Every structure is written in structure tokens, then in C-alpha cells.
Amino acid sequence: MRLYSHKNRAFHLSSLALEALPRIETDALREVNARQPEDCHAAEQGAISHAIPEYLELFRTYLDGAPAPSRAPVPDDVAARANNLKASAYFLDATIGGVCVLQDSDWLVAERPRHTHAFVYLIEFEREPAVGEPGDKWIRGSNAARGDLRATELAVILSGYLRAMGFAARGHAANTTLVDIEKLAVRAGVVRAQDGMLQAPYLKGGFRLGVVTTDYAMACDAPLAPEGVLEPSDPSIRMGMGGTRPEWWSDELAKRPLHLGRYPMEKIKRADEPTTLVLREEIRRVPKRGDFFKRAQAGDMGAKAQQEKSRFAMKHPYALGMAPLIQNMVPLQGTREPLQPTGIGGDLSDPQRNADAIKALGHFLGADFVGICIAEPWMYYSHDEVEGREIPAYHKYAVCMLIDQGFETMEGASGDDWISASQSMRAYLRGAEIAGVMAAHCRRMGYSARSHSNAHSEVIHNPTILMSGLGEVSRIGETILNPFIGPRSKSVVFTTDLPMTPDRPIAFNLQNFCDNCLKCARECPCNAITYGPKVMFNGYEIWKADVEKCTKYRVTQQKGSACGRCMKMCPWNREDTVEAERLTWLSIDHPELAKAIADLDDHQGNGARNPIKKWWFDLEMVNGVAMHPVAGINERDLSPDRGEKLAKAQKLAFFPPELQPRGGTTLNETVPVDREAGLAHYAEAETPAAARRRQARNST
Ligand code: SF4
Ligand code: SF4
């Protein structure tokens, strides 16, 4: 945890104090040959690096393409453009970005596009397990492969973003580059050359580089001074005043074995059952066709929702840059049928060791939380929505992972403006990549495995999040809330036959907290989150949100792209400072303070937009061209006085299995949503107390 907040630090400046480094004029730079860092040790046969190439191959096919026919109304100010592209890269977890002008000698090929500028970015190596720690044989020696995959991912997204804005752009990363990446990285001030190796400021580990070349003019950075310091001794920088990464950051992290992850989940109380009732025997499996985004796609919610469904998540050119990867990873998701162990991957006879190794691997690849549960049959959808075929439950275990959607960007946003869908898509894409590679690794070892992403999933994620101990049911309803990042995550799952010891559900007093807090309900733009108590829904105790209202708003609202405003508003959506961590533990350990903590959150103005953090351009894709948003921009802050009025007006519907399209229904058939019946069902919902009494009677 940092000591100092970064609330006054613009996102494009990065998490490092790059502005404090001595630099030189580009003309004064002497040309030196230098290499990017490699792994310190060779990868074993069972290493994850062997599962990465098929993803790398896929990503490489989307590095280039035709730009949109017209240019977006972006600022002429070249500094604003550079800042925007740097922030776009930092949002995707690059650590350092820089810009330089392209020279003829930078090209490695004779036939070259007429690009004028290069944007260079750096992907840091992740820490590895020590020898003997869980996952060591799978992970050690795989950092360069991991970094190259991530650099290629960014090359696709950032070049796609520029092309969607009407500029020519091509991505370059390891073994697929048309330019001299190392030379450009030195000139763009991202790294410097010393003794034949590239060195990055502040970093203690290695890194890989990626480049986007383009005709999008941007302000250039100056090269780092060859003899200057790479870590200034200024105590305010060393301690991270102003919100930058302090000097001790990686040393503190290194004290925790990789499989435990960054957050102390091991300190959260565990229980055999979740804090909310789950009546397994009463849960009816539902078809994917009943998911409300699928219902919108099939026309169940009317023509406008059907029409907007195809574009609502990709209405911004940045999100559109992610589309090729999100959609095209689906064929790589994996197997359902049993496989035979191959002997690769070491001794897999200890399920606890396997579980810890899988967690280490998830954290290494970029997941923020990893949990494991039994993939019980009721967690699987019953039927697919394309052919209407039955989905049998196939794998025994589910590995569930959460990807943080990013505190800083959330701070700058209203939650339903033009960056909203990009926040979701980034997390979905990263999750699909991580789970896909992990499932491929399990298959290499001879265990059937299949990832379940937002683009294609055969399991319902929420029960796996709950049972694998990554969160509790919250008032937001369909969102399981984690103690350390609140509701600010997207999930991904992979199922497998690799034997692992499952985790147990967690209990951190969230039920009491949400009983004392209504902020998400008050700030939901369409009054879809209940002000009332929990109810029973298809075997689950839940604060049931009106998913029809929520989906309709997310799909059809015109002043932004999608919505995640409830996630932004929650008092558990906190910065990773020592002060915020203290508040988290007070929220957990002192249930009597719940209302005071929730009220304080409002009092401090949390949930209002922080304009310093707004880094994106407000743009809307219309007929393949990025333009000023046609209907404008949602610019919401806090509405402390509207709660009572909304509570009085609230009418909620829910749609249990009997009100959903039956199993076997495909997207070609329209089954209109029966809202009246949904309202009636909600009004008659069983209370959790009644369900508990019924359960007690049945068991005697
Ligand atoms: Fe937005 Fe839906 Fe959350 Fe309401 S419930 S704030 S519409 S995402
Ligand atoms: Fe619970 Fe309040 Fe967060 Fe809503 S905003 S999920 S009520 S803590």
C-alpha cells in the first residue's frame, strides 16, 4: 500500500516520477546497440512460456489494418495527443511510454508505410516464485514470453484505437516488428543503453517493449541522459509523495509468496457456506439464452435494444481497438472432453500444491485475485443460445479470477460516460487472455480445460466467485463484492480436471454493511438497484436488481457507452493507500461503524468525478467513424438528495427460470420479456427468513 494518494497526479504521467529524470536533446544522443532484457534462467518443459505462442500467433494477425475513412475530431495540440496515448497504454498496464519522430533508418524493411511518429511502451517483468515455491517450475523463465504477449496485446489495441480514429497505425512487438524497437525506445526516452543492455528508470526487474508507428502527430519526449541518474535520490520521490510508486514497493511485494497475491485474502474469515443462503437443490439451471444481453440481442426487449446491442460496448474507438482480440480468442478456449496426463508440468499428485501453483500462475499472468471451487453442475448453463444444444456439466473444478477495472480511470469517470465500456472490455480481454493461456497450460499437462470469458462462457460466473471465496453478495445484486477492490472487477473462469483443493467462501460483514448503505441504489441512473431487503431468487438469497432495467440502460443509453456507475459509487471502491486499507479493516472488523463509514464516504465527496484523472477523449463511433458524441456526455457526480424520491417510485421486476426463454431457444427466436409477470414475481418473492424456516422444516 502507498503512503500518499495519487489523486492530484494526472494519469498520463505514469506511476513513476519520470518527470524528475535528467534528459538530453535528441540531437545529442549517440547511437548505441543494446538489447532488451531476457529471462535470467531457462524455462523448463512444463513452463507457461510453451502455452503462450498460440495466443501470440493470434494477436500478431491484428497488428495492422485500414484506418477509418474519416479522422476523429481529436485536439490539434500534439501534447494532448501524446498524453492521451500514454494514458491509453498505462490503462493497459504499461509502465513507461514515450514518443519520438520516426527516421528512415528506424525501418528494418524496404517497403514501409508513411508513418511519422513512434509511440514506445514498456511492459515490466512480473515477480517469479522462488525455487521450491508453488508454481516455480511453471513460471520461472517465462517472463520474456509473458512480456512479449502483453506487448503484442497493447500493439493490437493501441494501433486499432488510432486506426478507428482515422489515422494509419501499425503495432510492432518481438519477432513481428518492422522497426528497430530498441533504437526507438532509447530515442523516445523510455529506456537508455548501457553496456549493450537497455536499462529502465526506477525498475528493479526486466521488461519487454512494444511500439506503435503512426501518422498521428504527437509531442515527442527527450531521451534519458546517458550519464544521469535513473533513480533520483530526492526523498519525496523515494517515498512516493505525490502518489508515485515508492522505492520500497517491489521489496514489500516480494515478501509475499506469489500464490498469495498482492492482497491479504488469507486474513479474511472463511466459512463452509457463503454468508447468503444458497439452496443448491432448488437452483434450476438456466439457458444462456436467458441472459439479458442475449435477450436484447434476440429482440426480446424491443427493436432499439436489439439494434444497439451490436454496438453499445464498442461505441468508443478505444474499446473498438480491443474487439478483434476479444472476439477471436473464443476458438482457443479449449476442451470439454477428458484428456490423458502427459507427464509435463512436474509432480501433480498434491491437490493443494496444484491449487497454489495455479494461483501463482494466475497472479503471474496478471489476475488480481484467484480462487478455486468445485464446478457444481448448477453453475453451468443448461443450453447454448446459438444452436440450442444442451450443455452437460463437464469439468470438476472452476478457477475463478478477478481483474481490477482500475481505480484511477474510475475516479475520472461518472461510471456511465464514454470510457465506461472500455473499462469493462479491458478487464474482459485481459481475463480471457489469462484464463485462455492457463487452460492451454493445463491441457499441455494432459488435463482437460476450457476458459469461460465474457465473449463465450458455459458457466455462470457469480456462483464461482462466491464459492471460491473472492467476495460476498452485495446490494448491487448481480455483482459479488471483494473486500479489497469492492465491486470494481470483472471475472473470468476456467474449468478443468486438474485436481486442486478448493477454497472456501469468505465472510467479511458485507451483509451488514449493505444493510446500512444505499449509495449504489441512490446513484443508479435507472433505479434498478433495490432499496428493499434481500429476496430468494432461483435458490439464492440476493438483493435482486432489476436486470431488465439495468441491461436496457447499459445497452441503449446515448450519452456514454454502457454503465458501471454502481461500481464507482460503492464505498468499498478504494484507492490502495494505507489510509484506505485501514478503512477497509474498520469496515470488516467493526460492523457497528458501517453506517458511519458509508456516510463519511458521501461526506468526503467520494464518487464525484476527479477531473485530474480524465484522460480519454469523448468520442462515439457512428457508421465506422469516430465523432463528437451525438447526444452528449453523462456528467454526473453525487446526488445525495434523490434517494427518498427514487425509493418511493421504485418498481422492480425479476425473471426466474419460468419467465425466461426455455432451454433450446436460439437467438433466432424472439421471446418478449413479460415485465408485468416479472413485477408480480418480485412482489411475491419469498423472504430469506421464510426460506430458512422452510429448509429447517424439510430437514426434520
Ligand atoms: Fe448502471 Fe446497472 Fe449499476 Fe444501475 S445497476 S448503476 S444501470 S450498471
Ligand atoms: Fe453495498 Fe453500499 Fe456498496 Fe451498494 S454502495 S454495494 S449498498 S456498500
GROMACS .gro file of C-alpha atoms and ligand atoms in nm, residues 474-476 481 513-514 517 519-520 570-572, ligand 2:
model
   20
  474SER     CA    1  -2.381  -0.712  -0.237
  475ARG     CA    2  -2.675  -0.478  -0.277
  476ILE     CA    3  -2.576  -0.427  -0.640
  481LEU     CA    4  -1.809  -0.760  -0.390
  513PHE     CA    5  -2.264  -0.306   0.558
  514CYS     CA    6  -2.504  -0.311   0.262
  517CYS     CA    7  -2.575   0.171   0.290
  519LYS     CA    8  -2.544   0.455  -0.215
  520CYS     CA    9  -2.544   0.230  -0.523
  570CYS     CA   10  -1.952   0.196  -0.364
  571PRO     CA   11  -1.755   0.296  -0.050
  572TRP     CA   12  -1.553  -0.027  -0.092
  702SF4    FE1   13  -2.331  -0.220  -0.052
  702SF4    FE2   14  -2.323   0.046  -0.034
  702SF4    FE3   15  -2.156  -0.081  -0.197
  702SF4    FE4   16  -2.415  -0.067  -0.254
  702SF4     S1   17  -2.276   0.104  -0.243
  702SF4     S2   18  -2.285  -0.247  -0.268
  702SF4     S3   19  -2.506  -0.079  -0.052
  702SF4     S4   20  -2.164  -0.099   0.026
   0.00000   0.00000   0.00000
